[in-house]
Amino acid sequence: MIFVDSSYLIAILINNDYHHKRALKLADKVTEKRIINNTVLTETLNSFTKCGGKLAKELFEMINETHEIQYLTRKDYQNTIDTYLFYGSSINYSDCTMLETMKKLNINKILSFDSDFDKIKGIKRIY
């Protein structure tokens, strides 16, 4: 299993994104089951707000078909604040929710263009 960050999803969906070509190459190479959480889903869909609801619905359906979506619980959010405090705000809260999902599912790889994940011991960023 590999966790997928919104930076990767956005890059693969937007043709003129700086990381688009790299994202396409990674899409062919990464064969593991892809996991996201509701934070990644929200961040990704929010990037397309100006494009309208119809596109967001299509993107949601595509993401839902190709990725397993983990929905955070109250306990996950409680654990996330501890993770956020541990990193002293050097990792944003949204990214900390991703770390909590990864920890919960014992995932140590993340598909991401966000170098903040390099700060996390035991996590291998694929980019």
Tab-separated table of C-alpha atoms in Angstrom:
chain	number	residue	atom	x	y	z
A	1	MET	CA	0.000	0.000	0.000
A	2	ILE	CA	1.060	3.563	-0.654
A	3	PHE	CA	-0.497	6.765	0.628
A	4	VAL	CA	-1.207	9.384	-2.029
A	5	ASP	CA	-0.928	13.094	-1.245
A	6	SER	CA	-3.007	15.793	-2.899
A	7	SER	CA	0.142	17.325	-4.437
A	8	TYR	CA	0.467	14.205	-6.584
A	9	LEU	CA	-3.238	14.001	-7.463
A	10	ILE	CA	-3.345	17.668	-8.440
A	11	ALA	CA	-0.168	17.321	-10.509
A	12	ILE	CA	-1.536	14.385	-12.451
A	13	LEU	CA	-4.871	16.115	-13.083
A	14	ILE	CA	-3.566	19.523	-14.188
A	15	ASN	CA	-1.657	19.403	-17.470
A	16	ASN	CA	0.319	22.584	-16.847
A	17	ASP	CA	1.267	21.723	-13.258
A	18	TYR	CA	5.025	21.890	-12.669
A	19	HIS	CA	5.096	18.196	-11.639
A	20	HIS	CA	2.628	16.892	-14.263
A	21	LYS	CA	5.120	14.979	-16.425
A	22	ARG	CA	6.763	13.401	-13.392
A	23	ALA	CA	3.342	12.447	-11.999
A	24	LEU	CA	2.457	10.682	-15.253
A	25	LYS	CA	5.694	8.681	-15.135
A	26	LEU	CA	5.030	7.713	-11.523
A	27	ALA	CA	1.495	6.647	-12.405
A	28	ASP	CA	2.933	3.889	-14.590
A	29	LYS	CA	5.552	2.810	-12.048
A	30	VAL	CA	3.569	2.733	-8.805
A	31	THR	CA	1.524	-0.450	-8.706
A	32	GLU	CA	0.605	-0.679	-5.015
A	33	LYS	CA	-2.880	-0.154	-3.686
A	34	ARG	CA	-3.381	3.617	-3.388
A	35	ILE	CA	-4.798	5.044	-0.186
A	36	ILE	CA	-5.980	8.588	0.540
A	37	ASN	CA	-7.947	10.092	3.391
A	38	ASN	CA	-10.747	12.626	3.396
A	39	THR	CA	-8.213	15.451	3.876
A	40	VAL	CA	-6.532	14.583	0.566
A	41	LEU	CA	-9.906	14.295	-1.123
A	42	THR	CA	-10.945	17.725	0.149
A	43	GLU	CA	-7.649	19.402	-0.790
A	44	THR	CA	-7.758	17.897	-4.266
A	45	LEU	CA	-11.363	18.789	-5.014
A	46	ASN	CA	-10.910	22.301	-3.588
A	47	SER	CA	-8.196	22.870	-6.192
A	48	PHE	CA	-10.880	22.618	-8.855
A	49	THR	CA	-13.530	24.824	-7.207
A	50	LYS	CA	-13.423	27.403	-9.995
A	51	CYS	CA	-14.141	24.670	-12.547
A	52	GLY	CA	-17.590	23.944	-11.146
A	53	GLY	CA	-19.412	21.175	-9.364
A	54	LYS	CA	-19.834	18.888	-12.360
A	55	LEU	CA	-16.064	18.490	-12.764
A	56	ALA	CA	-15.645	17.990	-9.007
A	57	LYS	CA	-18.225	15.202	-9.129
A	58	GLU	CA	-16.394	13.530	-12.026
A	59	LEU	CA	-13.066	13.845	-10.224
A	60	PHE	CA	-14.569	12.435	-7.031
A	61	GLU	CA	-15.910	9.429	-8.920
A	62	MET	CA	-12.554	8.849	-10.627
A	63	ILE	CA	-10.598	9.154	-7.366
A	64	ASN	CA	-13.102	6.935	-5.561
A	65	GLU	CA	-12.683	4.226	-8.218
A	66	THR	CA	-8.883	4.275	-8.210
A	67	HIS	CA	-8.085	4.927	-4.536
A	68	GLU	CA	-9.267	3.595	-1.219
A	69	ILE	CA	-10.546	6.521	0.840
A	70	GLN	CA	-10.052	6.373	4.607
A	71	TYR	CA	-12.358	8.640	6.590
A	72	LEU	CA	-10.935	10.159	9.742
A	73	THR	CA	-12.661	9.487	13.041
A	74	ARG	CA	-12.894	11.706	16.105
A	75	LYS	CA	-10.048	9.675	17.635
A	76	ASP	CA	-7.924	10.234	14.492
A	77	TYR	CA	-8.362	13.994	14.861
A	78	GLN	CA	-7.451	13.781	18.552
A	79	ASN	CA	-4.278	11.848	17.676
A	80	THR	CA	-3.517	14.307	14.878
A	81	ILE	CA	-3.293	17.268	17.227
A	82	ASP	CA	-0.660	15.379	19.236
A	83	THR	CA	1.309	14.704	16.048
A	84	TYR	CA	0.968	18.351	15.052
A	85	LEU	CA	2.322	19.468	18.427
A	86	PHE	CA	5.132	16.913	18.246
A	87	TYR	CA	6.420	18.438	15.012
A	88	GLY	CA	6.111	21.942	16.409
A	89	SER	CA	4.046	23.165	13.476
A	90	SER	CA	6.821	22.349	10.976
A	91	ILE	CA	4.296	19.939	9.451
A	92	ASN	CA	0.879	21.434	8.775
A	93	TYR	CA	-2.244	19.993	10.374
A	94	SER	CA	-3.579	18.561	7.115
A	95	ASP	CA	-0.339	16.666	6.536
A	96	CYS	CA	-0.509	15.409	10.117
A	97	THR	CA	-3.934	13.863	9.382
A	98	MET	CA	-2.236	11.993	6.542
A	99	LEU	CA	0.514	10.806	8.882
A	100	GLU	CA	-2.123	9.526	11.303
A	101	THR	CA	-3.853	7.564	8.537
A	102	MET	CA	-0.515	6.129	7.440
A	103	LYS	CA	0.344	5.172	11.019
A	104	LYS	CA	-3.063	3.562	11.543
A	105	LEU	CA	-2.674	1.458	8.375
A	106	ASN	CA	1.040	0.798	8.840
A	107	ILE	CA	1.955	2.550	5.570
A	108	ASN	CA	5.499	3.896	5.272
A	109	LYS	CA	5.488	5.228	1.686
A	110	ILE	CA	3.837	8.366	0.376
A	111	LEU	CA	3.446	9.502	-3.226
A	112	SER	CA	3.964	13.241	-2.864
A	113	PHE	CA	5.745	16.292	-4.225
A	114	ASP	CA	5.639	17.898	-0.760
A	115	SER	CA	9.152	17.816	0.713
A	116	ASP	CA	7.767	18.357	4.231
A	117	PHE	CA	7.265	14.591	4.363
A	118	ASP	CA	11.050	14.183	4.188
A	119	LYS	CA	11.142	15.428	7.797
A	120	ILE	CA	9.297	12.335	9.001
A	121	LYS	CA	11.478	9.493	10.196
A	122	GLY	CA	10.366	6.145	8.783
A	123	ILE	CA	8.439	7.609	5.836
A	124	LYS	CA	9.760	7.201	2.302
A	125	ARG	CA	8.533	9.842	-0.116
A	126	ILE	CA	8.122	8.724	-3.728
A	127	TYR	CA	8.408	11.665	-6.130
